[in-house]
């Protein structure tokens, strides 16, 4: 059984605002399935006493002090933006997300 | 079938039981952002408090702010929560330009603080509001919609984004559903947010000002028939004042009851509170069951607060505002109603410090809630920022007690203090405002007043003591208001043999 369905790939593409056509859907569903199946093999060797891992390094509590450091200037911040106006990033209106 | 829409919460509660819930966001007052070292000052030029981390540039790595973690643990402890022994940050993925990363770092199924409560007082009754969770996340940037008529997204063609606010630490506090409040549900909602605000302010971790958005509140409301399961809830956003919290619950109770009375169903939706009309209107309704695809943030290692650290933070908690208010109320000998005025005016600390400097509670209250509150109100500033300090007020009260200033003169001195002219004693000296207590000068002024108003003087001699007011007025005028009216009156009456 496939680890990911064609519909799930279409749903994820929609959430990520990626335009994916029918042929691509078949391709990506197949490729993602191979990846997921490969990763799933880890679960086969992990015994019940091995908890799921979200981080590869066994560290906790990496914190920094509340001290201001210089960041970017407005010009630097906007330098990579496709468009800007009045010191702000200018982006197309996002439809139907909020009313 | 004809139904009359219910007009009062009493009518609603006669048929339905309300259940409310509150989600409150508090912007922390840390110097830097949650995951980067950018400053957090309000009102800076757009995109001048940003860096590769909060702009989501490739290769940047977030590191959590220790002060924000401590503040959140302290809020959790003050709300009687348990602090998680281990928890993680999660990415909340969504497509909207208010976060440049296309996700917001938040906490999902592992909040930092869980399962607490907050007791609030409503009409003499104590209501315990359960706290589901307290978690930490980052604030979003500010979007400005252009091309439309009103700055709203309707009709807009483009959005302009400022990321100065993106990444500022935001604490979310979620209550458990509050059932059983009946007709008091709107008041309970307001009392909860008020108490929460006071607690957070006492912790010194945020300025919690609703009008500036550092405290924001969403209100959930549902109705059910007695004994039935809880009804479908709506979430009201855009509730920007304590009064609005109460009004939002009330208006949703009335609206939902009229829908249900007419045989309709409540739609689970987000509604927006309208400040001008006091009702709510539907906002986003579709929301194809929002799919945020939460997953643990791989760039941030888990938090595992050491119990010793948590105990140390617990030791820093101040006396709870409710306990402190009651203690001060008894010390000052004021009624509950007067104490409420003091709290609402933001005068608790000021009066406390003034009393500590040797002033009587009555005098301290009189100056802070009277003249100074009026001036703060006129200037549109908080009482604490009016320009007078507790030391100033204590000095002023002492001058009045010593008979060196009348109330009227004291008000003039306060005007000088507020204007930054110096301490009361300095202003008295500089403006020559001291009470004329030189009996020689006063006696002369009294003699002149009597000589100038023979008719009035005769009436007083004939026993019409009330007529002396005109002579007192003349003397006060001659001494430019710097004499003590009672002393003047006594002098006049004895001079005219009417004392
Ligand atoms: Zn930054």
Coordinates of C-alpha atoms and ligand atoms in Angstrom, one line a residue:
Chain A
X1 CA 0.0 0.0 0.0
X2 CA 1.3 3.5 -0.9
X3 CA 2.5 5.6 2.0
X4 CA 1.0 8.7 0.5
X5 CA -1.9 9.1 -1.8
X6 CA -2.3 11.2 -4.9
X7 CA -5.0 13.2 -3.1
X8 CA -2.7 13.9 -0.2
X9 CA 0.0 15.2 -2.5
X10 CA -2.6 17.4 -4.2
X11 CA -3.8 18.7 -0.8
X12 CA -0.2 19.6 0.3
X13 CA 0.5 21.3 -3.0
X14 CA -2.6 23.4 -2.5
X15 CA -1.6 24.4 1.0
X16 CA 1.9 25.3 -0.3
X17 CA 0.4 27.2 -3.2
X18 CA 2.3 25.1 -5.7
X19 CA 0.7 24.6 -9.1
X20 CA 1.0 20.9 -9.9
X21 CA -0.6 19.4 -13.0
X22 CA -2.0 15.8 -13.3
X23 CA 1.1 14.3 -14.7
X24 CA 3.3 15.9 -12.0
X25 CA 0.9 14.6 -9.3
X26 CA 1.5 11.1 -10.5
X27 CA 5.3 11.6 -10.6
X28 CA 5.5 13.3 -7.2
X29 CA 3.2 10.9 -5.5
X30 CA 5.4 8.0 -6.7
X31 CA 8.6 9.7 -5.7
X32 CA 7.4 10.8 -2.3
X33 CA 6.1 7.3 -1.7
X34 CA 9.6 5.9 -2.3
X35 CA 11.0 8.3 0.2
X36 CA 8.4 7.7 2.8
X37 CA 8.7 3.9 2.5
X38 CA 12.5 4.2 2.9
X39 CA 12.1 6.3 6.0
X40 CA 9.5 3.9 7.4
X41 CA 12.1 1.2 7.5
X42 CA 13.6 2.9 10.5
X43 CA 10.5 2.1 12.4
X44 CA 11.0 -1.6 11.6
X45 CA 14.3 -1.7 13.5
X46 CA 13.4 0.7 16.3
X47 CA 12.4 -1.4 19.3
X48 CA 9.5 -0.3 21.7
X49 CA 12.0 1.2 24.1
X50 CA 13.3 3.7 21.5
X51 CA 11.2 6.8 21.7
X52 CA 10.5 8.9 18.5
X53 CA 13.2 11.5 18.0
X54 CA 12.7 15.0 16.7
X55 CA 16.2 16.3 17.3
X56 CA 19.4 14.6 16.3
X57 CA 21.4 16.1 19.1
X58 CA 20.7 15.4 22.8
X59 CA 20.6 19.0 23.9
X60 CA 18.1 21.0 25.9
X61 CA 17.8 24.6 27.1
X62 CA 20.0 26.5 24.6
X63 CA 19.0 30.0 25.5
X64 CA 20.4 33.4 25.0
X65 CA 20.5 36.5 27.2
X66 CA 18.0 39.3 26.5
X67 CA 20.6 41.7 25.0
X68 CA 20.1 43.7 21.8
X69 CA 22.4 43.1 18.9
X70 CA 22.4 45.2 15.7
X71 CA 20.4 43.7 12.9
X72 CA 19.8 44.9 9.3
X73 CA 19.1 48.4 8.1
X74 CA 15.8 49.0 6.3
X75 CA 17.7 49.2 3.0
X76 CA 19.5 45.9 3.7
X77 CA 16.3 44.2 4.8
X78 CA 14.5 45.2 1.6
X79 CA 17.4 44.7 -0.8
X80 CA 16.4 41.1 -1.7
X81 CA 12.7 41.9 -1.9
X82 CA 11.0 41.7 -5.4
X83 CA 9.1 44.9 -4.5
X84 CA 9.0 47.5 -1.8
X85 CA 7.1 50.7 -0.9
X86 CA 7.4 53.2 2.0
X87 CA 10.0 51.0 3.7
X88 CA 7.7 48.0 3.6
X89 CA 7.7 44.7 1.6
X90 CA 5.2 44.9 -1.1
X91 CA 3.4 41.7 -1.9
X92 CA 0.3 40.7 -3.9
X93 CA -2.9 40.6 -2.0
X94 CA -3.5 37.2 -0.5
X95 CA -6.9 36.2 -1.6
X96 CA -9.6 34.7 0.6
X97 CA -7.4 34.1 3.6
X98 CA -9.1 36.7 5.7
X99 CA -12.1 38.9 5.4
Chain B
X1 CA -44.5 30.7 15.0
X2 CA -43.4 34.1 16.1
X3 CA -40.5 34.7 18.4
X4 CA -39.4 37.8 20.0
X5 CA -35.6 38.1 20.1
X6 CA -34.4 38.1 23.7
X7 CA -33.4 41.6 25.0
X8 CA -31.6 40.7 28.2
X9 CA -29.2 38.0 29.3
X10 CA -31.8 37.1 32.0
X11 CA -34.2 36.1 29.2
X12 CA -31.4 34.1 27.5
X13 CA -30.5 32.3 30.7
X14 CA -34.1 31.4 31.3
X15 CA -33.8 29.0 28.3
X16 CA -30.1 28.4 27.7
X17 CA -26.9 28.0 29.7
X18 CA -23.9 29.9 28.4
X19 CA -20.4 28.4 28.2
X20 CA -17.5 30.9 27.6
X21 CA -13.8 30.5 27.0
X22 CA -11.1 33.1 26.6
X23 CA -7.8 33.1 24.7
X24 CA -5.6 35.9 25.6
X25 CA -2.4 37.0 23.9
X26 CA 0.2 39.0 25.9
X27 CA 3.1 40.6 24.2
X28 CA 6.1 40.4 26.6
X29 CA 8.2 43.4 27.4
X30 CA 11.5 41.8 26.7
X31 CA 14.3 44.0 25.2
X32 CA 14.8 41.6 22.3
X33 CA 12.6 39.3 20.2
X34 CA 11.8 35.7 21.0
X35 CA 14.3 34.0 18.7
X36 CA 16.7 36.7 17.7
X37 CA 18.4 39.8 19.3
X38 CA 16.5 42.4 17.4
X39 CA 15.1 45.3 19.6
X40 CA 11.3 45.4 20.3
X41 CA 10.7 49.1 20.7
X42 CA 7.3 50.3 19.7
X43 CA 6.9 52.8 16.9
X44 CA 10.2 52.4 15.0
X45 CA 10.4 53.1 11.3
X46 CA 9.2 50.0 9.3
X47 CA 11.7 47.1 8.9
X48 CA 14.4 48.7 11.0
X49 CA 14.2 46.1 13.8
X50 CA 14.8 43.0 11.7
X51 CA 17.6 40.6 11.0
X52 CA 18.1 37.4 9.0
X53 CA 16.4 35.3 11.7
X54 CA 13.1 37.2 11.9
X55 CA 13.1 37.7 8.2
X56 CA 13.4 34.0 7.7
X57 CA 16.5 34.3 5.5
X58 CA 18.2 31.0 4.5
X59 CA 20.8 29.7 6.8
X60 CA 19.7 31.7 9.9
X61 CA 19.1 29.9 13.1
X62 CA 16.8 30.9 16.0
X63 CA 17.9 30.8 19.6
X64 CA 15.3 31.2 22.4
X65 CA 15.3 34.3 24.7
X66 CA 15.9 33.3 28.3
X67 CA 14.0 36.3 29.7
X68 CA 10.9 35.3 27.7
X69 CA 11.0 31.7 28.9
X70 CA 11.4 33.0 32.5
X71 CA 8.5 35.4 32.0
X72 CA 6.3 32.7 30.7
X73 CA 7.1 30.3 33.5
X74 CA 6.4 33.1 36.0
X75 CA 3.0 33.8 34.4
X76 CA 2.3 30.0 34.5
X77 CA 3.2 29.9 38.2
X78 CA 1.2 32.9 39.1
X79 CA -1.8 31.2 37.4
X80 CA -1.2 28.0 39.5
X81 CA -0.1 26.0 36.5
X82 CA 2.3 23.0 36.4
X83 CA 5.5 23.7 34.5
X84 CA 6.3 21.1 31.9
X85 CA 9.4 19.1 32.7
X86 CA 10.1 18.9 28.9
X87 CA 8.5 20.6 25.9
X88 CA 9.2 21.7 22.4
X89 CA 8.5 24.5 20.0
X90 CA 6.5 23.7 16.9
X91 CA 6.1 25.2 13.5
X92 CA 2.6 26.3 12.6
X93 CA 2.5 26.4 8.8
X94 CA 0.3 28.8 6.9
X95 CA 0.3 30.9 3.8
X96 CA 0.1 34.5 4.7
X97 CA 2.7 37.3 4.4
X98 CA 2.6 38.4 8.0
X99 CA 5.3 35.8 8.7
X100 CA 8.2 35.9 6.3
X101 CA 9.1 32.2 7.1
X102 CA 5.6 31.0 6.0
X103 CA 5.3 29.5 9.5
X104 CA 5.0 30.8 13.0
X105 CA 7.1 29.3 15.8
X106 CA 4.6 28.3 18.5
X107 CA 3.9 25.5 20.9
X108 CA 1.4 22.8 20.0
X109 CA 0.8 19.7 22.0
X110 CA 3.6 20.5 24.6
X111 CA 2.9 23.9 26.1
X112 CA 5.3 25.2 28.7
X113 CA 2.6 25.6 31.4
X114 CA -0.6 23.6 31.9
X115 CA -3.6 23.1 34.1
X116 CA -3.9 26.1 36.4
X117 CA -6.7 28.4 37.6
X118 CA -7.4 32.0 38.4
X119 CA -10.0 33.0 41.0
X120 CA -12.0 36.1 40.1
X121 CA -14.5 38.1 42.1
X122 CA -17.9 38.9 40.6
X123 CA -20.6 40.5 42.6
X124 CA -19.2 39.3 45.8
X125 CA -18.8 35.7 44.6
X126 CA -15.6 34.0 43.8
X127 CA -15.5 32.2 40.5
X128 CA -12.7 29.9 39.6
X129 CA -11.6 30.0 36.0
X130 CA -9.6 27.0 34.9
X131 CA -6.5 27.6 32.9
X132 CA -5.9 25.0 30.1
X133 CA -2.5 26.1 29.0
X134 CA 0.0 28.9 28.8
X135 CA 2.4 28.8 25.9
X136 CA 5.0 30.8 24.1
X137 CA 5.0 31.8 20.5
X138 CA 6.2 34.7 18.3
X139 CA 4.1 37.7 17.1
X140 CA 3.5 38.3 13.5
X141 CA 4.4 41.3 11.3
X142 CA 1.9 44.1 10.4
X143 CA 0.3 44.2 7.0
X144 CA -1.2 47.2 5.4
X145 CA -3.6 46.6 2.5
X146 CA -3.5 49.1 -0.3
X147 CA -5.4 49.7 -3.4
X148 CA -8.8 49.3 -1.6
X149 CA -10.7 52.2 -0.1
X150 CA -10.5 51.5 3.6
X151 CA -7.1 49.8 4.2
X152 CA -8.9 46.5 4.6
X153 CA -8.2 43.5 2.5
X154 CA -11.5 43.9 0.6
X155 CA -10.8 45.5 -2.7
X156 CA -7.1 45.7 -1.9
X157 CA -4.7 44.8 -4.7
X158 CA -1.5 44.7 -2.7
X159 CA -0.2 44.4 0.9
X160 CA 2.7 46.3 2.5
X161 CA 4.5 44.4 5.3
X162 CA 6.5 45.6 8.2
X163 CA 8.3 42.9 10.1
X164 CA 9.4 44.9 13.2
X165 CA 6.8 43.1 15.3
X166 CA 7.5 39.7 13.7
X167 CA 9.2 37.6 16.3
X168 CA 8.3 39.6 19.5
X169 CA 7.5 37.1 22.2
X170 CA 3.8 36.4 22.6
X171 CA 2.3 34.4 25.5
X172 CA -1.0 32.7 24.8
X173 CA -3.2 32.0 27.8
X174 CA -6.2 29.7 27.2
X175 CA -8.9 29.1 29.7
X176 CA -10.8 25.9 30.2
X177 CA -14.5 26.3 29.2
X178 CA -16.3 28.2 32.0
X179 CA -19.8 26.8 32.5
X180 CA -22.4 27.7 35.1
X181 CA -21.9 31.4 35.3
X182 CA -25.4 32.0 34.0
X183 CA -26.4 35.7 33.7
X184 CA -23.0 36.6 35.1
X185 CA -21.1 35.1 32.2
X186 CA -20.3 38.6 30.6
X187 CA -19.1 39.9 34.0
X188 CA -17.0 36.8 34.6
X189 CA -15.3 37.2 31.3
X190 CA -14.4 40.8 32.0
X191 CA -13.3 40.1 35.6
X192 CA -11.0 37.3 34.3
X193 CA -9.3 39.5 31.8
X194 CA -9.0 42.3 34.4
X195 CA -7.5 40.0 37.0
X196 CA -5.2 38.4 34.4
X197 CA -4.0 41.9 33.3
X198 CA -3.3 42.9 36.9
X199 CA -1.4 39.7 37.6
X200 CA 0.8 40.1 34.5
X201 CA 1.4 43.8 35.3
X202 CA 2.4 42.9 38.9
X203 CA 4.9 40.4 37.4
X204 CA 6.4 43.3 35.4
X205 CA 6.7 41.1 32.2
X206 CA 4.4 43.2 30.0
X207 CA 2.7 46.6 30.0
X208 CA -0.5 44.8 29.1
X209 CA -2.2 47.7 27.4
X210 CA -5.2 46.6 25.5
X211 CA -5.5 49.8 23.5
X212 CA -1.9 49.4 22.2
X213 CA -2.4 45.7 21.5
X214 CA 0.0 44.3 24.1
X215 CA -3.0 42.4 25.5
X216 CA -5.4 40.9 23.0
X217 CA -8.4 38.8 23.7
X218 CA -10.6 36.4 21.8
X219 CA -13.8 35.3 23.4
X220 CA -15.6 32.0 22.8
X221 CA -19.3 31.8 23.5
X222 CA -21.8 29.0 23.2
X223 CA -25.3 28.2 24.5
X224 CA -27.0 25.0 25.3
X225 CA -30.4 23.9 26.6
X226 CA -30.1 22.9 30.3
X227 CA -28.9 19.4 30.6
X228 CA -28.0 19.1 27.0
X229 CA -24.5 18.9 25.5
X230 CA -22.6 22.1 25.0
X231 CA -23.6 24.0 21.9
X232 CA -21.5 25.1 18.9
X233 CA -19.2 28.0 19.8
X234 CA -18.3 31.1 18.0
X235 CA -15.0 32.9 18.5
X236 CA -15.2 36.7 18.7
X237 CA -12.0 38.6 17.8
X238 CA -11.1 42.2 17.8
X239 CA -12.1 42.7 21.5
X240 CA -9.9 45.6 22.4
X241 CA -11.0 46.8 25.9
X242 CA -12.2 45.3 29.1
X243 CA -15.6 46.8 28.6
X244 CA -15.7 45.2 25.1
X245 CA -15.0 41.7 26.6
X246 CA -18.2 42.0 28.6
X247 CA -20.2 43.5 25.7
X248 CA -18.9 40.8 23.3
X249 CA -20.1 37.9 25.5
X250 CA -23.5 39.6 26.1
X251 CA -24.1 40.4 22.5
X252 CA -23.2 36.9 21.4
X253 CA -25.5 35.4 24.0
X254 CA -28.4 37.5 22.7
X255 CA -27.6 36.8 19.0
X256 CA -27.2 33.0 19.5
X257 CA -30.4 32.8 21.6
X258 CA -32.4 34.5 18.9
X259 CA -31.0 32.2 16.2
X260 CA -31.7 29.1 18.4
X261 CA -35.2 30.4 19.4
X262 CA -36.1 30.7 15.7
X263 CA -35.1 27.1 15.2
X264 CA -31.7 28.0 13.6
X265 CA -28.3 26.5 14.1
X266 CA -25.1 28.2 15.2
X267 CA -22.3 28.1 12.7
X268 CA -18.8 27.5 14.1
X269 CA -17.1 30.7 12.9
X270 CA -14.9 33.6 13.7
X271 CA -16.8 36.8 14.4
X272 CA -15.5 40.4 14.8
X273 CA -16.6 42.7 17.6
X274 CA -17.7 46.1 16.5
X275 CA -16.8 48.7 19.0
X276 CA -19.4 51.3 17.8
X277 CA -22.5 49.1 17.8
X278 CA -21.4 46.6 20.5
X279 CA -22.4 43.6 18.4
X280 CA -20.5 41.0 16.4
X281 CA -20.5 40.3 12.7
X282 CA -19.2 37.2 10.9
X283 CA -15.6 37.2 9.8
X284 CA -13.8 34.3 8.2
X285 CA -16.4 31.5 7.8
X286 CA -15.0 29.0 5.3
X287 CA -11.7 27.9 6.8
X288 CA -11.4 24.5 5.1
X289 CA -10.7 23.0 8.5
X290 CA -7.4 24.9 8.9
X291 CA -4.5 22.6 8.3
X292 CA -1.5 24.0 10.0
X293 CA 0.7 20.9 9.7
X294 CA 2.3 21.5 13.1
X295 CA 5.6 19.7 13.6
X296 CA 8.5 20.1 16.1
X297 CA 10.8 22.9 15.1
X298 CA 14.1 21.1 14.3
X299 CA 16.1 24.4 14.7
X300 CA 15.2 24.8 18.4
X301 CA 16.2 22.2 21.0
X302 CA 13.6 21.2 23.6
X303 CA 13.1 23.1 26.8
X304 CA 13.5 21.2 30.0
X305 CA 13.2 23.7 32.9
X306 CA 15.2 22.5 35.9
X307 CA 13.0 22.2 38.9
X308 CA 15.5 24.3 40.9
X309 CA 15.2 27.1 38.4
X310 CA 11.4 26.9 38.5
X311 CA 11.6 27.1 42.3
X312 CA 13.8 30.2 42.1
X313 CA 11.3 31.8 39.7
X314 CA 8.5 30.9 42.1
X315 CA 10.3 32.8 44.8
X316 CA 10.2 35.9 42.7
X317 CA 6.4 36.0 42.4
X318 CA 4.9 39.1 44.0
X319 CA 1.9 39.1 46.3
X320 CA -1.1 38.3 44.1
X321 CA -2.9 41.6 43.2
X322 CA -6.2 40.4 44.7
X323 CA -4.6 39.7 48.1
X324 CA -2.5 42.9 47.9
X325 CA -5.6 45.0 47.1
X326 CA -7.5 43.7 50.0
X327 CA -4.6 44.3 52.4
X328 CA -4.1 47.9 51.2
X329 CA -7.9 48.5 51.3
X330 CA -8.0 47.6 54.9
X331 CA -4.8 49.6 55.7
X332 CA -6.2 52.6 54.0
X333 CA -9.7 52.2 55.4
X334 CA -11.5 52.7 52.1
X335 CA -14.6 51.1 50.8
X336 CA -14.5 48.4 48.1
X337 CA -16.1 50.9 45.7
X338 CA -13.3 53.5 46.4
X339 CA -10.7 50.8 46.1
X340 CA -12.1 49.9 42.6
X341 CA -11.7 53.6 41.6
X342 CA -8.1 53.6 42.9
X343 CA -7.3 50.4 40.9
X344 CA -9.0 51.7 37.7
X345 CA -7.1 54.9 37.9
X346 CA -3.8 53.0 38.2
X347 CA -3.1 54.7 41.5
X348 CA -2.5 51.7 43.8
X349 CA 1.3 51.9 43.7
X350 CA 1.3 55.7 43.7
X351 CA -0.8 56.0 46.8
X352 CA 1.1 53.2 48.5
X353 CA 4.4 55.0 47.9
X354 CA 2.9 58.4 49.0
X355 CA 1.6 56.8 52.2
X356 CA 5.0 55.2 52.8
X357 CA 6.5 58.7 52.5
X358 CA 4.4 59.8 55.5
X359 CA 1.1 61.1 54.0
X360 CA -2.2 60.0 55.4
X361 CA -4.1 57.6 53.0
X362 CA -7.0 60.1 52.7
X363 CA -4.7 62.9 51.6
X364 CA -2.8 60.7 49.2
X365 CA -6.0 59.4 47.7
X366 CA -7.4 62.9 47.4
X367 CA -4.5 64.3 45.5
X368 CA -3.9 61.4 43.2
X369 CA -7.5 60.7 42.3
X370 CA -8.5 64.4 42.3
X371 CA -6.3 67.0 40.8
X372 CA -3.6 64.7 39.4
X373 CA -6.1 62.3 37.8
X374 CA -7.8 65.2 36.2
X375 CA -4.5 66.5 34.8
X376 CA -3.5 63.1 33.5
X377 CA -6.8 62.7 31.9
X378 CA -6.5 66.1 30.2
X379 CA -3.0 65.3 29.0
X380 CA -4.1 61.8 27.9
X381 CA -1.3 60.1 29.9
X382 CA -1.2 57.4 32.5
X383 CA -1.4 58.7 36.1
X384 CA 2.1 57.5 36.8
X385 CA 3.4 59.6 33.9
X386 CA 1.6 62.8 34.9
X387 CA 4.8 64.4 36.0
X388 CA 4.3 64.3 39.8
X389 CA 5.9 61.6 42.0
X390 CA 4.8 60.2 45.3
X391 CA 7.6 62.2 46.9
X392 CA 6.1 65.4 45.4
X393 CA 2.6 64.6 46.7
X394 CA 4.0 63.7 50.2
X395 CA 5.8 67.1 50.3
X396 CA 2.8 69.0 49.2
X397 CA 0.5 67.3 51.8
X398 CA 3.1 68.1 54.5
X399 CA 3.0 71.8 53.5
X400 CA -0.8 71.8 53.6
X401 CA -0.7 70.1 57.0
X402 CA 1.7 72.7 58.3
X403 CA -0.7 75.4 57.2
X404 CA 1.8 76.7 54.7
X405 CA -0.5 76.0 51.8
X406 CA -4.2 76.1 51.4
X407 CA -5.9 73.6 49.1
X408 CA -6.3 76.2 46.5
X409 CA -2.6 77.2 46.6
X410 CA -1.6 73.5 46.7
X411 CA -3.4 73.0 43.4
X412 CA -1.4 75.8 41.9
X413 CA 1.8 74.2 43.2
X414 CA 0.8 70.9 41.7
X415 CA 0.3 72.6 38.4
X416 CA 3.9 73.8 38.6
X417 CA 5.1 70.3 39.6
X418 CA 3.3 68.7 36.6
X419 CA 4.8 71.4 34.4
X420 CA 8.3 70.3 35.6
X421 CA 9.1 73.5 37.6
X422 CA 10.6 71.5 40.5
X423 CA 9.6 70.2 43.9
X424 CA 6.6 71.8 45.8
X425 CA 8.9 73.7 48.2
X426 CA 10.9 75.1 45.2
X427 CA 7.7 76.2 43.4
X428 CA 6.3 77.8 46.6
X429 CA 9.5 79.8 46.9
X430 CA 9.8 80.6 43.2
X431 CA 6.2 81.6 42.7
X432 CA 5.8 83.2 46.2
X433 CA 2.8 81.0 46.9
X434 CA 3.1 80.6 50.6
X435 CA 0.0 81.3 52.8
X436 CA 0.0 84.9 54.1
X437 CA 0.2 84.1 57.8
X438 CA 1.9 87.4 58.7
X439 CA -0.8 88.7 61.1
X440 CA 0.2 92.2 60.5
X441 CA -0.4 92.0 56.7
X442 CA -3.6 90.2 57.2
X443 CA -4.9 92.6 59.9
X444 CA -4.2 95.5 57.5
X445 CA -6.0 93.8 54.7
X446 CA -9.0 93.1 56.9
X447 CA -9.1 96.7 58.0
X448 CA -9.1 97.9 54.4
X449 CA -11.9 95.5 53.4
X450 CA -14.1 96.7 56.3
X451 CA -13.4 100.3 55.4
X452 CA -14.2 99.7 51.8
X453 CA -17.5 97.9 52.6
X454 CA -19.2 99.8 55.5
X455 CA -22.7 98.4 54.6
X456 CA -21.6 94.8 54.7
X457 CA -19.6 95.4 57.9
X458 CA -22.7 96.9 59.6
X459 CA -24.8 93.8 58.6
X460 CA -22.2 91.6 60.3
X461 CA -22.1 93.8 63.4
X462 CA -25.9 93.4 63.4
X463 CA -25.5 89.7 63.6
X464 CA -25.8 88.7 59.9
X465 CA -22.7 86.6 60.1
X466 CA -23.3 85.1 56.6
X467 CA -22.6 88.5 55.1
X468 CA -19.0 88.2 56.2
X469 CA -18.4 86.1 53.1
X470 CA -18.1 89.2 51.0
X471 CA -15.4 90.6 53.3
X472 CA -13.5 87.3 53.3
X473 CA -13.6 87.4 49.5
X474 CA -12.3 90.9 49.4
X475 CA -9.3 90.0 51.7
X476 CA -8.6 86.9 49.7
X477 CA -8.5 89.0 46.6
X478 CA -6.2 91.5 48.2
X479 CA -3.8 88.7 49.3
X480 CA -4.1 87.0 45.8
X481 CA -5.7 83.9 47.4
X482 CA -2.7 83.3 49.5
X483 CA -4.4 83.7 52.9
X484 CA -6.2 80.9 54.7
X485 CA -9.9 81.6 54.3
X486 CA -10.8 80.4 57.8
X487 CA -8.2 82.5 59.5
X488 CA -9.4 85.5 57.6
X489 CA -13.0 84.9 58.5
X490 CA -12.1 84.5 62.2
X491 CA -10.2 87.8 62.1
X492 CA -13.1 89.6 60.5
X493 CA -15.6 88.3 62.9
X494 CA -13.6 89.1 66.0
X495 CA -12.8 92.6 64.6
X496 CA -16.6 93.2 64.1
X497 CA -17.4 91.8 67.5
X498 CA -19.5 89.0 65.9
X499 CA -17.3 86.1 66.9
Ligands
LIG1 ZN1 15.6 39.6 14.2

